[in-house]
Protein backbone atom coordinates (compact mmCIF):
# COMPACT_ATOMS: atom_id res chain seq x y z
CA MET A 1 -22.44 20.85 -13.01
CA ASP A 2 -19.62 20.89 -10.47
CA ILE A 3 -18.19 17.40 -10.58
CA TYR A 4 -15.09 17.95 -8.44
CA TYR A 5 -15.19 18.13 -4.68
CA PHE A 6 -12.46 20.13 -2.95
CA GLN A 7 -11.88 19.32 0.71
CA MET A 8 -9.66 22.38 1.29
CA THR A 9 -9.50 25.82 -0.25
CA SER A 10 -6.96 26.32 -3.03
CA GLU A 11 -4.88 28.57 -0.73
CA GLU A 12 -4.78 25.87 1.95
CA ILE A 13 -3.81 23.23 -0.57
CA SER A 14 -1.06 25.38 -2.07
CA LYS A 15 0.39 26.17 1.37
CA LYS A 16 0.36 22.53 2.40
CA ILE A 17 1.98 21.49 -0.87
CA ARG A 18 4.68 24.19 -0.56
CA ASP A 19 5.44 23.00 2.97
CA PHE A 20 5.49 19.41 1.75
CA CYS A 21 7.90 20.16 -1.10
CA SER A 22 10.13 22.16 1.25
CA GLU A 23 10.27 19.17 3.60
CA LEU A 24 11.17 16.92 0.67
CA LYS A 25 14.01 19.22 -0.37
CA ASP A 26 15.35 19.35 3.18
CA SER A 27 15.04 15.58 3.41
CA SER A 28 16.90 15.15 0.11
CA ASP A 29 19.72 17.42 1.32
CA ASN A 30 19.93 15.52 4.60
CA ARG A 31 20.13 12.21 2.77
CA LYS A 32 23.10 13.46 0.76
CA ASN A 33 24.88 14.71 3.89
CA GLN A 34 24.22 11.55 5.88
CA SER A 35 24.70 8.85 3.24
CA ASP A 36 27.72 7.31 5.01
CA PHE A 37 25.84 7.22 8.27
CA GLU A 38 22.74 5.70 6.68
CA ASP A 39 24.78 2.84 5.21
CA ASP A 40 25.17 1.50 8.75
CA LYS A 41 21.47 1.64 9.55
CA THR A 42 18.55 -0.59 8.64
CA ASP A 43 15.90 1.13 6.56
CA SER A 44 13.10 -0.66 8.42
CA ASN A 45 10.63 1.09 10.70
CA TYR A 46 10.07 -2.19 12.52
CA ASP A 47 13.52 -2.67 14.08
CA GLU A 48 12.41 -3.33 17.63
CA GLY A 49 10.30 -6.45 17.17
CA TYR A 50 6.65 -6.53 16.12
CA ASP A 51 4.38 -8.09 18.74
CA GLY A 52 1.01 -6.90 17.45
CA ASN A 53 0.89 -3.98 19.89
CA ASP A 54 3.88 -1.70 19.49
CA ASN A 55 3.94 -1.40 15.67
CA SER A 56 7.32 -3.06 15.29
CA TYR A 57 8.52 -6.26 13.71
CA ASP A 58 11.17 -8.76 14.72
CA SER A 59 13.51 -9.09 11.77
CA GLY A 60 15.62 -11.80 13.37
CA ASP A 61 15.50 -15.56 12.75
CA THR A 62 12.29 -16.54 10.92
CA SER A 63 12.37 -20.29 11.49
CA SER A 64 9.93 -20.13 14.41
CA LYS A 65 7.83 -17.22 13.11
CA PHE A 66 6.86 -19.05 9.94
CA SER A 67 6.25 -22.55 11.25
CA SER A 68 3.30 -24.63 10.04
CA SER A 69 -0.14 -24.08 11.51
CA GLU A 70 -2.35 -27.16 11.45
CA GLN A 71 -5.72 -25.46 11.99
CA PHE A 72 -7.20 -22.73 9.84
CA GLU A 73 -8.43 -19.69 11.72
CA GLU A 74 -9.71 -16.35 10.52
CA GLN A 75 -6.83 -13.90 10.65
CA SER A 76 -6.56 -10.18 11.18
CA ILE A 77 -3.70 -8.00 9.99
CA PRO A 78 -2.88 -4.66 11.67
CA ASP A 79 -3.76 -1.53 9.71
CA ILE A 80 -1.26 1.13 10.81
CA PHE A 81 -1.57 4.80 9.91
CA ILE A 82 1.77 6.22 8.71
CA PRO A 83 1.78 10.03 8.40
CA PHE A 84 4.81 10.30 6.10
CA ILE A 85 6.29 7.86 3.58
CA GLU A 86 9.56 8.90 1.99
CA ASN A 87 9.73 6.27 -0.75
CA ALA A 88 6.48 5.13 -2.31
CA SER A 89 5.24 3.83 -5.65
CA ILE A 90 1.88 3.29 -7.28
CA GLY A 91 -0.24 0.15 -7.38
CA ASP A 92 -3.60 -0.21 -9.09
CA ILE A 93 -5.26 3.02 -10.20
CA ASN A 94 -9.01 3.42 -10.60
CA THR A 95 -9.10 7.23 -10.52
CA PRO A 96 -7.24 10.04 -8.70
CA GLY A 97 -9.85 9.47 -5.99
CA SER A 98 -9.26 5.73 -5.69
CA PHE A 99 -5.82 4.18 -6.04
CA TYR A 100 -3.27 2.11 -4.16
CA VAL A 101 0.12 3.25 -2.88
CA LEU A 102 3.02 0.98 -1.90
CA ASN A 103 5.19 1.89 1.06
CA ASN A 104 8.79 1.12 0.07
CA ASP A 105 10.42 2.48 3.24
CA ASN A 106 10.45 -1.04 4.75
CA GLN A 107 11.15 -2.98 1.59
CA LYS A 108 13.64 -5.38 3.16
CA GLU A 109 11.05 -6.60 5.66
CA TYR A 110 8.61 -7.41 2.88
CA GLU A 111 11.26 -9.12 0.80
CA LEU A 112 11.95 -11.36 3.81
CA LEU A 113 8.23 -11.99 4.22
CA GLU A 114 7.87 -12.84 0.52
CA GLN A 115 10.73 -15.32 0.68
CA SER A 116 9.35 -16.99 3.81
CA ILE A 117 5.86 -17.32 2.31
CA GLN A 118 7.32 -19.07 -0.76
CA GLU A 119 9.20 -21.55 1.40
CA PHE A 120 6.21 -22.24 3.64
CA TYR A 121 3.60 -22.86 0.94
CA SER A 122 5.96 -24.76 -1.34
CA ASN A 123 6.43 -27.29 1.45
CA ASN A 124 2.84 -27.59 2.69
CA SER A 125 0.02 -29.55 1.10
CA SER A 126 -3.07 -27.72 -0.08
CA LYS A 127 -6.04 -27.29 2.24
CA LYS A 128 -9.64 -26.38 1.53
CA VAL A 129 -10.63 -22.97 2.83
CA SER A 130 -13.91 -21.24 3.60
CA ILE A 131 -14.42 -18.10 1.54
CA HIS A 132 -15.48 -14.93 3.35
CA SER A 133 -15.32 -11.34 2.10
CA GLY A 134 -12.75 -9.37 4.08
CA GLN A 135 -10.81 -12.49 5.06
CA TYR A 136 -7.06 -12.84 4.45
CA TYR A 137 -5.56 -15.76 2.57
CA ALA A 138 -2.39 -16.88 0.88
CA ALA A 139 -2.84 -16.90 -2.89
CA LYS A 140 -0.82 -17.06 -6.08
CA TYR A 141 0.00 -13.51 -7.20
CA PRO A 142 -0.55 -13.71 -10.99
CA ALA A 143 1.98 -11.05 -12.05
CA LYS A 144 4.90 -12.92 -10.49
CA ASN A 145 3.42 -16.41 -10.02
CA ILE A 146 4.41 -16.42 -6.37
CA TRP A 147 2.57 -16.90 -3.08
CA ALA A 148 1.43 -13.67 -1.46
CA ARG A 149 -0.99 -12.32 1.13
CA ALA A 150 -4.41 -11.53 -0.31
CA LYS A 151 -7.67 -10.13 1.00
CA CYS A 152 -10.96 -11.40 -0.41
CA LEU A 153 -12.94 -8.41 -1.68
CA THR A 154 -15.83 -10.44 -3.08
CA LYS A 155 -16.65 -13.90 -4.37
CA LEU A 156 -16.75 -13.65 -8.16
CA ASN A 157 -18.32 -17.02 -8.95
CA SER A 158 -18.10 -20.66 -7.92
CA THR A 159 -14.45 -20.90 -8.98
CA ALA A 160 -12.88 -17.52 -8.23
CA ILE A 161 -12.78 -14.46 -6.01
CA VAL A 162 -11.69 -10.87 -6.52
CA GLY A 163 -8.69 -10.44 -4.26
CA LEU A 164 -6.49 -7.55 -3.19
CA PHE A 165 -2.82 -8.49 -2.95
CA ILE A 166 -2.12 -6.32 0.06
CA ASP A 167 1.66 -6.13 -0.34
CA TYR A 168 1.47 -5.13 -4.01
CA GLY A 169 -1.61 -2.91 -4.16
CA ILE A 170 -3.04 -4.98 -7.00
CA VAL A 171 -6.62 -6.22 -7.38
CA ALA A 172 -6.97 -9.40 -9.43
CA GLU A 173 -9.13 -12.43 -10.04
CA VAL A 174 -7.93 -15.36 -7.96
CA SER A 175 -8.85 -18.98 -8.61
CA LEU A 176 -10.18 -20.85 -5.58
CA ASP A 177 -7.71 -23.60 -6.42
CA SER A 178 -4.84 -21.23 -5.63
CA LEU A 179 -6.20 -20.07 -2.25
CA ARG A 180 -4.75 -21.32 1.02
CA SER A 181 -5.44 -20.43 4.63
CA LEU A 182 -3.04 -17.73 5.78
CA ASP A 183 -0.85 -19.04 8.54
CA SER A 184 -0.97 -16.83 11.63
CA GLN A 185 2.79 -16.37 11.50
CA PHE A 186 2.32 -14.21 8.39
CA THR A 187 -0.02 -11.67 9.97
CA SER A 188 2.40 -9.48 11.94
CA LEU A 189 3.43 -7.04 9.23
CA PRO A 190 0.77 -4.53 8.20
CA PRO A 191 -0.15 -4.40 4.50
CA ARG A 192 2.55 -2.80 2.41
CA SER A 193 -0.09 -1.06 0.30
CA PHE A 194 -3.06 1.12 1.16
CA LYS A 195 -5.96 2.65 -0.72
CA THR A 196 -6.16 6.43 -0.80
CA ALA A 197 -7.30 9.51 -2.72
CA LEU A 198 -5.50 12.70 -3.76
CA SER A 199 -6.21 15.30 -1.10
CA GLY A 200 -8.05 18.35 -2.39
CA VAL A 201 -8.67 16.81 -5.79
CA GLY A 202 -11.61 14.44 -5.43
CA HIS A 203 -12.70 11.12 -4.01
CA ASP A 204 -14.01 7.70 -4.89
CA ASP A 205 -17.48 8.90 -5.90
CA THR A 206 -16.23 11.86 -7.96
CA ILE A 207 -17.07 11.78 -11.67
CA TRP A 208 -13.76 11.58 -13.52
CA SER A 209 -13.06 12.13 -17.19
CA SER A 210 -10.83 9.65 -19.01
CA ALA A 211 -8.38 12.49 -19.71
CA VAL A 212 -7.98 13.25 -16.00
CA VAL A 213 -7.42 9.59 -15.14
CA ALA A 214 -4.91 9.20 -17.98
CA HIS A 215 -3.00 12.29 -16.86
CA PHE A 216 -2.79 11.01 -13.29
CA LYS A 217 -1.45 7.66 -14.48
CA LYS A 218 1.14 9.45 -16.61
CA LEU A 219 2.35 11.39 -13.57
CA VAL A 220 2.72 8.50 -11.12
CA GLU A 221 3.36 5.27 -12.99
CA GLY A 222 6.96 4.08 -13.00
CA ILE A 223 8.29 6.64 -10.50
CA THR A 224 9.09 6.92 -6.81
CA PHE A 225 7.44 9.67 -4.79
CA SER A 226 6.86 10.75 -1.21
CA VAL A 227 3.51 10.79 0.58
CA ILE A 228 1.90 12.79 3.37
CA ASN A 229 -1.21 11.00 4.65
CA GLU A 230 -3.92 13.06 6.30
CA GLU A 231 -5.62 11.70 9.40
CA THR A 232 -9.27 10.85 8.79
CA ASP A 233 -12.04 9.21 10.79
CA SER A 234 -11.79 5.98 8.81
CA PRO A 235 -8.96 4.03 7.13
CA ASN A 236 -11.38 3.61 4.21
CA ASP A 237 -11.42 7.38 3.70
CA ARG A 238 -7.72 8.17 3.37
CA ARG A 239 -6.46 11.28 1.59
CA SER A 240 -2.86 11.90 0.60
CA LEU A 241 -0.43 14.47 -0.79
CA LEU A 242 2.01 13.04 -3.34
CA ALA A 243 5.21 14.72 -4.53
CA THR A 244 8.64 14.14 -6.00
CA ASP A 245 11.61 16.41 -5.29
CA ASP A 246 10.52 18.78 -8.08
CA LEU A 247 6.80 18.14 -8.61
CA SER A 248 3.65 18.31 -6.50
CA ILE A 249 1.34 15.73 -8.03
CA ASN A 250 -1.71 17.16 -6.23
CA GLU A 251 -1.02 20.67 -7.48
CA GLU A 252 -0.38 19.44 -11.02
CA MET A 253 -3.69 17.54 -11.00
CA ILE A 254 -5.60 20.55 -9.65
CA GLU A 255 -4.17 22.71 -12.44
CA PHE A 256 -4.90 20.08 -15.08
CA ILE A 257 -8.51 19.72 -13.90
CA SER A 258 -9.08 23.46 -13.86
CA ASN A 259 -7.82 23.76 -17.45
CA ASN A 260 -9.87 20.89 -18.83
């Protein structure tokens, strides 16, 4: 039984990966040549002020942006497609066809957001919230015991939900006692993480062996890599090419699968 679905032919995948790795090498060389110049630049892609329309974020004074909101309202957060991410890391991994990637290119913006969220929710009394799947909240991120933005994936029981911490790419159980309404001032930045699948390797409904999943985790956990995201019809159907300066993760996984 053929349990692996290949979106592209092996020749197409190899060519795309070679082009990708060549771009990474050129980018690495350029970074070395321009290091002095880059020291004077911000590493944010949101320099020009985010207003919800032009995909930018105001990184100036945050005192007004993160003021208290007295009335809870359902919030939306922009989901922006980014074709290329130079510095990325891994979040939760289900399989090579279902995992989360963190975009570290704009790390300073998210550090500022994290700090502002802590200050805001440390100084505001708790409020009851209505629970809806797909809704965004502020919640205690268990790994760091800090306030963070979370999306309700499903209600687990009468005391907890399953939440996705959108700026960490981590899915975790969240107690209802630790949920707060997300103030509208915290909705400008898109999620730092996104769910994707390895292009040309498989997808969410592929049948994966434990050996394949373990090998993928071994390749990506604890490292920084670059990402090319392919355009698809739906943000829920993303596919990506992952590589370091000397390794194509997609190509390595294809080879591993073919030999096992």
